[in-house]
Tab-separated table of N, CA and C in Angstrom:
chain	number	residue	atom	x	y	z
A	212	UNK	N	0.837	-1.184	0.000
A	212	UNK	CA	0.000	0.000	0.000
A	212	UNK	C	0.872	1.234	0.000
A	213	UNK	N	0.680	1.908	-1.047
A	213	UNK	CA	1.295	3.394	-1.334
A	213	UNK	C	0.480	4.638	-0.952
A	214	UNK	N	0.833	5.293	0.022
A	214	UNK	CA	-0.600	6.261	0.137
A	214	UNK	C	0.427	7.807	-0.191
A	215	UNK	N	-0.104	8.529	-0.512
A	215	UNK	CA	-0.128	9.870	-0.733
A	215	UNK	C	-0.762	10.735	0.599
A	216	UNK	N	0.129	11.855	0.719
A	216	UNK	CA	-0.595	12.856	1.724
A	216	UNK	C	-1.314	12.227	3.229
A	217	UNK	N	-1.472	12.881	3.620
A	217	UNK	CA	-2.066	12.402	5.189
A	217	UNK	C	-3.227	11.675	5.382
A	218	UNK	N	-3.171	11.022	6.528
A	218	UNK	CA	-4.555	10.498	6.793
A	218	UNK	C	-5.166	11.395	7.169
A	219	UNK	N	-6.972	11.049	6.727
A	219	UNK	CA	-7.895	12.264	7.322
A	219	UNK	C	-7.672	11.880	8.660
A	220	UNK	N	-8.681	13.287	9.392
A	220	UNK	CA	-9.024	13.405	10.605
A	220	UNK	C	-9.485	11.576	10.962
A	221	UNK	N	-10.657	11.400	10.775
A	221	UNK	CA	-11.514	10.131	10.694
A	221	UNK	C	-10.303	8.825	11.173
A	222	UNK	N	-9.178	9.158	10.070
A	222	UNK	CA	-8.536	7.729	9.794
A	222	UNK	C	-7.660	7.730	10.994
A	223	UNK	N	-7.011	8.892	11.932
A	223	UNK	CA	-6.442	9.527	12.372
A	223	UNK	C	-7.063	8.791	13.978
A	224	UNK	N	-8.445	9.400	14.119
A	224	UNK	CA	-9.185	8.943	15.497
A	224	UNK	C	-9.616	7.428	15.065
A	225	UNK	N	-9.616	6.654	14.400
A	225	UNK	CA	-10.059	5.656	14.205
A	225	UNK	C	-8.321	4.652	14.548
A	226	UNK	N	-7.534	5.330	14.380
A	226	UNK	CA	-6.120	4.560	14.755
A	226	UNK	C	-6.057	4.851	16.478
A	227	UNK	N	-5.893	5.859	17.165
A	227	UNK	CA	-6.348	6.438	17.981
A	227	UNK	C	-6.971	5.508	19.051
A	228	UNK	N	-8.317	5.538	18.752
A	228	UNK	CA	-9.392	4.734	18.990
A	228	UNK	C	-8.878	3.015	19.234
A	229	UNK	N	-8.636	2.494	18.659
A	229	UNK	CA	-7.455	1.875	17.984
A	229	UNK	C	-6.225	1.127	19.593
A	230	UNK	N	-5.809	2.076	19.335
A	230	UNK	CA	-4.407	1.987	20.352
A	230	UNK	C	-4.760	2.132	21.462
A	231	UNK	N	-5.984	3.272	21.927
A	231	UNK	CA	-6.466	3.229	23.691
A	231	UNK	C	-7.143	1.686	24.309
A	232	UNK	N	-7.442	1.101	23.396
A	232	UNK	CA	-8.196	0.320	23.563
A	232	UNK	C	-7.141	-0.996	23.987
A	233	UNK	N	-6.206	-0.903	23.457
A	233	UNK	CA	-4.736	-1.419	23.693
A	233	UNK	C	-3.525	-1.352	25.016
A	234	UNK	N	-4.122	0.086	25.341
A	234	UNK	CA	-2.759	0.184	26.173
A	234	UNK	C	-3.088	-0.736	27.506
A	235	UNK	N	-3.826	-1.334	27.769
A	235	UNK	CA	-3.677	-1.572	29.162
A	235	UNK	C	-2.792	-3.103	28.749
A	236	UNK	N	-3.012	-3.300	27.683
A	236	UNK	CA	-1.865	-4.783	27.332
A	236	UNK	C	-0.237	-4.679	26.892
A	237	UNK	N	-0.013	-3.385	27.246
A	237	UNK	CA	1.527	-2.821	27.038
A	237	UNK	C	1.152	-1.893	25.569
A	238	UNK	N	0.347	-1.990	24.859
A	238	UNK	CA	-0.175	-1.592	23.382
A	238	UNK	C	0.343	0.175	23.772
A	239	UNK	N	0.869	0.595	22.394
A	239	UNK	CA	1.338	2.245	22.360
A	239	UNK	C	0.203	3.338	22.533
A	240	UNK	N	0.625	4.460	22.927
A	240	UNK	CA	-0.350	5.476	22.489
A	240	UNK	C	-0.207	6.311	21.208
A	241	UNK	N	-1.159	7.321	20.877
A	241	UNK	CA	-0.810	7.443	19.603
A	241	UNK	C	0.451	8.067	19.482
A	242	UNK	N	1.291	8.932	20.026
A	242	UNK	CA	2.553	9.677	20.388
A	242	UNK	C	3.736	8.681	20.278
A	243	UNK	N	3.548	7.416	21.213
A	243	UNK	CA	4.645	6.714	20.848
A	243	UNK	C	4.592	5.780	19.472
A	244	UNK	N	3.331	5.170	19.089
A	244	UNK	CA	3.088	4.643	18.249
A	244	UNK	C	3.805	5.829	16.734
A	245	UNK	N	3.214	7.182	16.795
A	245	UNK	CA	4.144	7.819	15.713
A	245	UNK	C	5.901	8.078	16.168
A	246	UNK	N	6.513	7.863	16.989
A	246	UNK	CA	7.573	7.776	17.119
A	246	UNK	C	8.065	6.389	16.690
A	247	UNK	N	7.673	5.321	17.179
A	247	UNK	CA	8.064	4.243	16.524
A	247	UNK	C	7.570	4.218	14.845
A	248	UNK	N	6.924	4.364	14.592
A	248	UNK	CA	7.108	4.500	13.263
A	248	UNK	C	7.789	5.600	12.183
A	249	UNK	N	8.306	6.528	13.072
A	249	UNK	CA	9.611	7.417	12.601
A	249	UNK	C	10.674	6.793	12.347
A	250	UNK	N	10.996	6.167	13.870
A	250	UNK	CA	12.264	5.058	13.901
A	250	UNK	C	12.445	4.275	12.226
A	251	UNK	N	11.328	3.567	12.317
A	251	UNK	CA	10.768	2.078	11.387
A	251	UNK	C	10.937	2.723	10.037
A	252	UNK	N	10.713	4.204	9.881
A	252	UNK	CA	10.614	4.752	8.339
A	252	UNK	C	12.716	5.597	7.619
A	253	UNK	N	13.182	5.794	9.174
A	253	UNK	CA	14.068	6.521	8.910
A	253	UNK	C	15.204	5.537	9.046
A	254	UNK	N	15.090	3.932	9.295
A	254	UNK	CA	15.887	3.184	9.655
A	254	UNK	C	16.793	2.860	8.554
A	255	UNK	N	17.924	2.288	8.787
A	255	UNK	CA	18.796	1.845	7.779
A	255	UNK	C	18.414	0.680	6.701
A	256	UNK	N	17.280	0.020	7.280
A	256	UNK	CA	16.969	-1.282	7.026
A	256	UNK	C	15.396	-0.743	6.988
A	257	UNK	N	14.557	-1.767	6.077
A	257	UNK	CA	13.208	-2.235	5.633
A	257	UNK	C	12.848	-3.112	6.760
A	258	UNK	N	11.528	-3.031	7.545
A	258	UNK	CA	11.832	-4.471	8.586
A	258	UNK	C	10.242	-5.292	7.960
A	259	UNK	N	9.996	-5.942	7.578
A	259	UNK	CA	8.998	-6.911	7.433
A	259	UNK	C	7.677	-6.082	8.622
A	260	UNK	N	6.676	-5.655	8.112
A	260	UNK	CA	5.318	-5.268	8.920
A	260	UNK	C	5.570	-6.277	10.013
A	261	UNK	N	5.398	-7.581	9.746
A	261	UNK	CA	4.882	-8.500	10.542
A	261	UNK	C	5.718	-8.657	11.278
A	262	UNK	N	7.123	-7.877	11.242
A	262	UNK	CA	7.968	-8.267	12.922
A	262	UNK	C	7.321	-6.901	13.495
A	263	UNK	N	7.051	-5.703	12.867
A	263	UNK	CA	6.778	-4.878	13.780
A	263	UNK	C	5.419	-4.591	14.315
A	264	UNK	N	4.736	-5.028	13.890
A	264	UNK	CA	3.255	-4.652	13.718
A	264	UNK	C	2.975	-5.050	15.256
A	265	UNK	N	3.254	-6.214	15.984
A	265	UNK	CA	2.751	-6.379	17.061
A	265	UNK	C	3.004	-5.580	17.876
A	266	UNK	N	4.133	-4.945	18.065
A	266	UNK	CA	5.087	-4.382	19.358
A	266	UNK	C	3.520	-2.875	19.634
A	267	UNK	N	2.919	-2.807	18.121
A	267	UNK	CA	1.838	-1.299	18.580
A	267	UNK	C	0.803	-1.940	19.485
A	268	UNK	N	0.384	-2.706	19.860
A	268	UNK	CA	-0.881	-3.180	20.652
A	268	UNK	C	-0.708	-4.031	21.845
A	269	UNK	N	1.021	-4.591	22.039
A	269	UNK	CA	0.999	-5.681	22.726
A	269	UNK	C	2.669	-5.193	23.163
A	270	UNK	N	2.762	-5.698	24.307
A	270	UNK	CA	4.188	-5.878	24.567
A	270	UNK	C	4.747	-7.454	25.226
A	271	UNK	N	3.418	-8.124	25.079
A	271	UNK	CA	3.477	-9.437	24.891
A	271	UNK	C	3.282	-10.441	24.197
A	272	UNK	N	2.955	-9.918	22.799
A	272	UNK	CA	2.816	-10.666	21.891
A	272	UNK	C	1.247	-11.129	21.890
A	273	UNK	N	0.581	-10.594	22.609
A	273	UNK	CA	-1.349	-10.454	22.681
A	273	UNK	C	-1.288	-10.459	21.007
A	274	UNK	N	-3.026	-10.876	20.731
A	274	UNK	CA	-3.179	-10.525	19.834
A	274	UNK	C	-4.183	-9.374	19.716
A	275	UNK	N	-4.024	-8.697	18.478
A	275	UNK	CA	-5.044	-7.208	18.490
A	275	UNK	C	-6.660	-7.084	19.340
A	276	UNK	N	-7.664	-6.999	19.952
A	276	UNK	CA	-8.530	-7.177	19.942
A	276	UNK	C	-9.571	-6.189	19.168
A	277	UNK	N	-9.681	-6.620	18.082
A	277	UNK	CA	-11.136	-6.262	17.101
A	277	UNK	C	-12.399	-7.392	16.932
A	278	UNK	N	-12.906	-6.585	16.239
A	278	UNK	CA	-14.154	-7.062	15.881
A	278	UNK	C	-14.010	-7.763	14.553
A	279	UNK	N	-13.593	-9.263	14.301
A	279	UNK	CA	-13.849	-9.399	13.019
A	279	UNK	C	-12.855	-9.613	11.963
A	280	UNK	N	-12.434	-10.303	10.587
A	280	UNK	CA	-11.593	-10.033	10.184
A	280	UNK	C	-10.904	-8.959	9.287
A	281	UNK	N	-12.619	-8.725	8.547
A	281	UNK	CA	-12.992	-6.935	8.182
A	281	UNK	C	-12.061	-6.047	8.595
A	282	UNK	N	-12.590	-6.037	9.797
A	282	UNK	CA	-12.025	-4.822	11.403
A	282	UNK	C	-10.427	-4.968	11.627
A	283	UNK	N	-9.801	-6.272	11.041
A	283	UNK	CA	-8.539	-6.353	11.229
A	283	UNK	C	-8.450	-5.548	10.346
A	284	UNK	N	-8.436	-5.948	9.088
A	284	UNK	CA	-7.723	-5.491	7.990
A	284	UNK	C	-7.921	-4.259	7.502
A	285	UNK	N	-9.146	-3.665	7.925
A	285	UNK	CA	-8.918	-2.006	8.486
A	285	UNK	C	-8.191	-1.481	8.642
A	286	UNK	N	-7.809	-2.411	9.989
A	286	UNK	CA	-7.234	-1.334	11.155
A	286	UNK	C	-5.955	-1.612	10.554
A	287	UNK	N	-4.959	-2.906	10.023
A	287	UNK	CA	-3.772	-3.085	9.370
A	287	UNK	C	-3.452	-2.029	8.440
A	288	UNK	N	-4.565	-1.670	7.786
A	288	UNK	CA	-4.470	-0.595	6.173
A	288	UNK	C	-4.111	0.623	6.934
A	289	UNK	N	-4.931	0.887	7.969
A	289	UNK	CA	-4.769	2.025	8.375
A	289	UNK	C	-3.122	2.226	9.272
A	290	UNK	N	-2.698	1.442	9.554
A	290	UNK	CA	-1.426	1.464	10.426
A	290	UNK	C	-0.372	1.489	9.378
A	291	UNK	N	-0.885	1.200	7.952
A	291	UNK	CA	0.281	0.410	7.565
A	291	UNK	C	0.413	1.961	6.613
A	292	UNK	N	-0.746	2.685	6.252
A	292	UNK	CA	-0.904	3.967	5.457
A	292	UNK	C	-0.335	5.097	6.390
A	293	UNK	N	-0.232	4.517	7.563
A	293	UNK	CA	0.348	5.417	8.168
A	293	UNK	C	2.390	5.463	8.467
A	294	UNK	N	2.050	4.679	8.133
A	294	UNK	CA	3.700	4.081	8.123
A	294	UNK	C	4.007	4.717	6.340
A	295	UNK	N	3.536	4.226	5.941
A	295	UNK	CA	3.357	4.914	4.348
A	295	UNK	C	3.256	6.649	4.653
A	296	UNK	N	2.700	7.207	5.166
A	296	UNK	CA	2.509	8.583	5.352
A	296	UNK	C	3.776	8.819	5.965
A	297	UNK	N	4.553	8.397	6.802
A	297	UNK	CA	5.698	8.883	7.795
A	297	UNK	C	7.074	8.487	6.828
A	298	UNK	N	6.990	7.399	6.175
A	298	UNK	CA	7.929	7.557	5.459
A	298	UNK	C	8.097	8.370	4.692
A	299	UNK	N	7.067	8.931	3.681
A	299	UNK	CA	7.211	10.153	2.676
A	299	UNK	C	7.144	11.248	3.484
A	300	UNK	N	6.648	11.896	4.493
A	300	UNK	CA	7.416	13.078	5.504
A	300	UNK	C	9.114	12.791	5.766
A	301	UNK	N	9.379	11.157	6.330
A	301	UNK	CA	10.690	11.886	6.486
A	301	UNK	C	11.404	12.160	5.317
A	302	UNK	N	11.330	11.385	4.411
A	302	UNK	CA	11.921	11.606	3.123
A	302	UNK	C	11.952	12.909	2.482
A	303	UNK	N	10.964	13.583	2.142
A	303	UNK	CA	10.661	14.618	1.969
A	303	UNK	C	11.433	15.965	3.493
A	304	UNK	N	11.381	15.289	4.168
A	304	UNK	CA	11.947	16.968	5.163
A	304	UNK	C	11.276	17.149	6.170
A	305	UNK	N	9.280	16.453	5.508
A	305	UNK	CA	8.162	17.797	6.650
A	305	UNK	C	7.727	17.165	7.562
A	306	UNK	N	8.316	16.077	8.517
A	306	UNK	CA	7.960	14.883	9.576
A	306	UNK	C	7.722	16.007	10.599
A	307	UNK	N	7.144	16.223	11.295
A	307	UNK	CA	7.045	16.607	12.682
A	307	UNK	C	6.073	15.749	13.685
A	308	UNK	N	7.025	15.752	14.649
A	308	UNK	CA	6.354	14.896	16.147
A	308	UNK	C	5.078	14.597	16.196
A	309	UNK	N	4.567	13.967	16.640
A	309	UNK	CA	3.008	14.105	16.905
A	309	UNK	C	3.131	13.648	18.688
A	310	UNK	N	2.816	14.953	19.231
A	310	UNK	CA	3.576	15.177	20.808
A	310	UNK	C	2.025	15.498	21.664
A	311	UNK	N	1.794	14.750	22.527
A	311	UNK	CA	0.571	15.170	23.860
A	311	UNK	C	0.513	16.755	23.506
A	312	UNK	N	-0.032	17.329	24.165
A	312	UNK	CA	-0.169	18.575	24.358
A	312	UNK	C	0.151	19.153	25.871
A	313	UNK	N	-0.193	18.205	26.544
A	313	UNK	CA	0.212	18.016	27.684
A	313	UNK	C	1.507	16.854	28.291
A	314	UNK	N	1.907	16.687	29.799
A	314	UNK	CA	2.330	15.706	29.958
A	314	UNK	C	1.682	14.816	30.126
A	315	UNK	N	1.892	13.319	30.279
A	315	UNK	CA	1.169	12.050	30.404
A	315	UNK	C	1.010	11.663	31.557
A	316	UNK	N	-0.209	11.211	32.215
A	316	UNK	CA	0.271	10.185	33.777
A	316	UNK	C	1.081	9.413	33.312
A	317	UNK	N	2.479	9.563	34.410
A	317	UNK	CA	3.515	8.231	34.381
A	317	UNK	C	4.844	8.619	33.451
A	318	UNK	N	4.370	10.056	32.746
A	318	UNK	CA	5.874	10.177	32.006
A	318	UNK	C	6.142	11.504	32.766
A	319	UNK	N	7.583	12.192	32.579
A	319	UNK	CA	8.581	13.020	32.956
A	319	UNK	C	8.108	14.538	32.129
A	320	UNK	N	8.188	14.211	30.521
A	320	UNK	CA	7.994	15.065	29.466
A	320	UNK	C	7.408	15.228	28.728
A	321	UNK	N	6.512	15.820	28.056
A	321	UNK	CA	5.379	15.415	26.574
A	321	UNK	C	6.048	14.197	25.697
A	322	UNK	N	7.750	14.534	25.569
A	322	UNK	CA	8.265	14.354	24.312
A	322	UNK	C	8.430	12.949	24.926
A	323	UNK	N	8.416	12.559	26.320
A	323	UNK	CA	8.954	10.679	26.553
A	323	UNK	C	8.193	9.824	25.257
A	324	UNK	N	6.877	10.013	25.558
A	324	UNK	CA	5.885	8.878	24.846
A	324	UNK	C	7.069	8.472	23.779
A	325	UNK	N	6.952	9.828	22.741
A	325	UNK	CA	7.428	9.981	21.451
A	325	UNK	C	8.807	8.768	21.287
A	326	UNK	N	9.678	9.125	22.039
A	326	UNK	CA	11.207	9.052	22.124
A	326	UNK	C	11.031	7.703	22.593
A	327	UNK	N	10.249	6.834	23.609
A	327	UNK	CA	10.401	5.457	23.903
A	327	UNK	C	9.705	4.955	22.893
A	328	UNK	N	8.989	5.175	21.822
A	328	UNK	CA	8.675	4.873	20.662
A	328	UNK	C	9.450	4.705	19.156
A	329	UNK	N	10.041	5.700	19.484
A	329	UNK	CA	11.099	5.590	18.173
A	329	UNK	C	12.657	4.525	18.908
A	330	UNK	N	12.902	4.797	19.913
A	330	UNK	CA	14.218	3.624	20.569
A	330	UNK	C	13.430	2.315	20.567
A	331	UNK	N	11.803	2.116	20.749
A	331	UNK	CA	11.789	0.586	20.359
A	331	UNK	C	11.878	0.502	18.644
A	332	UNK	N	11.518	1.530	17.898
A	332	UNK	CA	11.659	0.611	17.008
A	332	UNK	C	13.544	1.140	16.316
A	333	UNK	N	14.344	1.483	16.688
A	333	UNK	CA	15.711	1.354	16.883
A	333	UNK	C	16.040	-0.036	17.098
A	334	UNK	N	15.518	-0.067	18.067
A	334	UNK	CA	16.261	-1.583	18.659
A	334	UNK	C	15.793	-2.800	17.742
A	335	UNK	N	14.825	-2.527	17.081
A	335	UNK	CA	14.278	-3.870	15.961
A	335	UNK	C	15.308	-3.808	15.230
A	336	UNK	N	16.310	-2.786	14.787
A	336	UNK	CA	17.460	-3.214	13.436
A	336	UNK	C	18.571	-3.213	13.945
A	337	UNK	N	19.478	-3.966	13.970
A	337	UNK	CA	20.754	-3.722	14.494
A	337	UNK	C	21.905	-3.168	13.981
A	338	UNK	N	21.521	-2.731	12.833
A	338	UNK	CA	22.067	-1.717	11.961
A	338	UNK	C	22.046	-0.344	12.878
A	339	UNK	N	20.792	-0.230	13.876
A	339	UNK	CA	20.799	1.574	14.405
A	339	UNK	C	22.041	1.440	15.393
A	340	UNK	N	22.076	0.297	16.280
A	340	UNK	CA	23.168	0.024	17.106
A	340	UNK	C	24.863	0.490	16.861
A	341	UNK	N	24.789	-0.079	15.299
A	341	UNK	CA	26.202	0.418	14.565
A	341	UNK	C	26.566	1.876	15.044
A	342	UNK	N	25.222	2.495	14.348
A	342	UNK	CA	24.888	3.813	14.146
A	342	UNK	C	25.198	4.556	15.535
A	343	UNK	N	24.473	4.142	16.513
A	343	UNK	CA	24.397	4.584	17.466
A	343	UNK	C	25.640	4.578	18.545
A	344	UNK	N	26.689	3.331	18.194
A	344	UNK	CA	28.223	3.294	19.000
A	344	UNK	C	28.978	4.370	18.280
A	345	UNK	N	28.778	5.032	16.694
A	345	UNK	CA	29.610	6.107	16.259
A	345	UNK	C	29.522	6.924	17.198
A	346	UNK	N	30.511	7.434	18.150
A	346	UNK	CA	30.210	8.627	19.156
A	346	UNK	C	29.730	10.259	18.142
A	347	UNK	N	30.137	10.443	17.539
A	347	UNK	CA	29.396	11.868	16.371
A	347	UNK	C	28.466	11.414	16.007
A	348	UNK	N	28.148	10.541	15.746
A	348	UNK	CA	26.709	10.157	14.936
A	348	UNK	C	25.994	9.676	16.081
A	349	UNK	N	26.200	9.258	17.106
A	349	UNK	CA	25.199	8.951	18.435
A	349	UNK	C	25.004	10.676	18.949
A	350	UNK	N	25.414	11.525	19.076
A	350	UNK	CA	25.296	12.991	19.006
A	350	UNK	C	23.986	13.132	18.735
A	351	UNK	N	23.252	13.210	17.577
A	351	UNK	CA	22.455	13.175	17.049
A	351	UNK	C	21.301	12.908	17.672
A	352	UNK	N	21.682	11.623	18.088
A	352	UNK	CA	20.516	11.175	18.901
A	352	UNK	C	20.527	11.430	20.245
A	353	UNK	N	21.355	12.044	20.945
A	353	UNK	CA	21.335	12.192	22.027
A	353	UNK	C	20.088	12.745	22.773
A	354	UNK	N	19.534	13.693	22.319
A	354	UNK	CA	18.651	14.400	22.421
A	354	UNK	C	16.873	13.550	23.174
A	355	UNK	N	16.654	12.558	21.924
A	355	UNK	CA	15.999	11.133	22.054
A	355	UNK	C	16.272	10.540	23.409
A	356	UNK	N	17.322	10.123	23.261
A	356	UNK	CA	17.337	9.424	24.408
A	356	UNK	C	17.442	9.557	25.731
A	357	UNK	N	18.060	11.237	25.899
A	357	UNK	CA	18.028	12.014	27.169
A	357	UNK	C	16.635	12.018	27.723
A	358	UNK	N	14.987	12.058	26.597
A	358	UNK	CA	14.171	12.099	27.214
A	358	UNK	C	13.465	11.189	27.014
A	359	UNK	N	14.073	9.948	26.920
A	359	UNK	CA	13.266	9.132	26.958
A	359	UNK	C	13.482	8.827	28.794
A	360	UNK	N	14.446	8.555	29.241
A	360	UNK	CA	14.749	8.565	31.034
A	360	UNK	C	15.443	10.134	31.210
A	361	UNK	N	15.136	11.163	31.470
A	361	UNK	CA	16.059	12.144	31.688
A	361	UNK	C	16.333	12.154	32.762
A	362	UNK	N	15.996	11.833	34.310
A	362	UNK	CA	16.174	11.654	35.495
A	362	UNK	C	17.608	10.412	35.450
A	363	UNK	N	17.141	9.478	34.457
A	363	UNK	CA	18.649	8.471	34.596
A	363	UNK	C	19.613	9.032	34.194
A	364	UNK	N	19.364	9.574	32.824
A	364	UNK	CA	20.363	10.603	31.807
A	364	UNK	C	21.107	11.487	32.666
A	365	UNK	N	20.242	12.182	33.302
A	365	UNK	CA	21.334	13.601	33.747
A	365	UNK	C	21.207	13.017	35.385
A	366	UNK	N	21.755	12.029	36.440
A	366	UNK	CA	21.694	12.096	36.973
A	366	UNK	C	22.599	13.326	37.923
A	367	UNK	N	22.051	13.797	38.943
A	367	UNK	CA	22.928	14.468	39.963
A	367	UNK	C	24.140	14.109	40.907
A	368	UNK	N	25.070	14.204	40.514
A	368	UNK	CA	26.397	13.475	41.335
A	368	UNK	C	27.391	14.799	42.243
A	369	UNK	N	26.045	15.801	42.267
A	369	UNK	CA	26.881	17.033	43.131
A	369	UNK	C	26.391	16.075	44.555
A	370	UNK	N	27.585	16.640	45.460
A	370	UNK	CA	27.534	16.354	46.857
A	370	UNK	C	25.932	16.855	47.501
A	371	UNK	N	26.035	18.275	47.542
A	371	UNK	CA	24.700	18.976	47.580
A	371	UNK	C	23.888	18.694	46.479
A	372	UNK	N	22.743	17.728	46.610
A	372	UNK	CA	21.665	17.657	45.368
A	372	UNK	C	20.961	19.300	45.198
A	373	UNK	N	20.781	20.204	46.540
A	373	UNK	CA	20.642	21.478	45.797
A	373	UNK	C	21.363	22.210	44.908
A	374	UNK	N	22.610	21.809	44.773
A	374	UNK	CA	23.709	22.480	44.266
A	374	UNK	C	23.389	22.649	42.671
């Protein structure tokens, strides 16, 4: 599936819709779910849908819960047009975040969701790993990964923690 231009609004809350219905089984929200598929589009490597497709609904390998096989293959078109949509943003230049507006119960920063979304799907190629031991080219990413834990990242090692 080749899609052009964005998903509507509709296709948008219907993915959405989608993923809440998910999270209590480890399943993404929509924030990290578009970060991992930044990762998945900007990666060095092509990865097969079907290794990644589960990691959005499950962090145990659950299977989706819909209605139907219809309702699967919906909801597949729609994940997969969206993966199709994020690749031609990054390619093109005009990718931007798709970030809470707020912070989350349970995260630090708006931007965590995002950033533990795109490092899982990092870690699916081991090609980013290469990438990521270049100390100049891990630079780059530094940023990512500071907020994905920033409390671990920058820990405090002054004597005085007011300091």
């Amino acid at each position: 599936m080749t899609r052009h231009g964005p998903l509507s609004d509709d296709e948008l809350e219907e993915i959405a819709s989608f993923l809440d219905v998910h999270l209590h089984q480890g399943g993404m929200d929509l924030s990290m779910f578009d970060g991992f598929m930044c990762a998945l589009a900007c990666g060095p490597n092509d990865i097969d849908p079907r290794e990644w497709l589960p990691f959005i609904w499950s962090d145990e390998g659950d299977q989706p819960r819909v209605d139907g096989d219809e309702r699967f293959e919906r909801i597949i078109s729609l994940l997969l047009g969206y993966f199709d949509m994020t690749v031609g943003e990054t390619r093109e230049g005009s990718f931007r975040p798709l970030l809470p507006s707020s912070v989350l119960p349970g995260t630090v920063n708006r931007a965590q969701p995002w950033c533990l979304g795109f490092m899982l799907g990092v870690s699916l190629d081991a090609q980013w790993k290469q990438f990521l031991e270049d100390g100049e080219a891990a630079m780059l990413a530094a940023p990512i990964i500071a907020l994905v834990d920033p409390e671990k990242t920058f820990e405090d090692s002054a004597p005085d923690p007011k300091a």
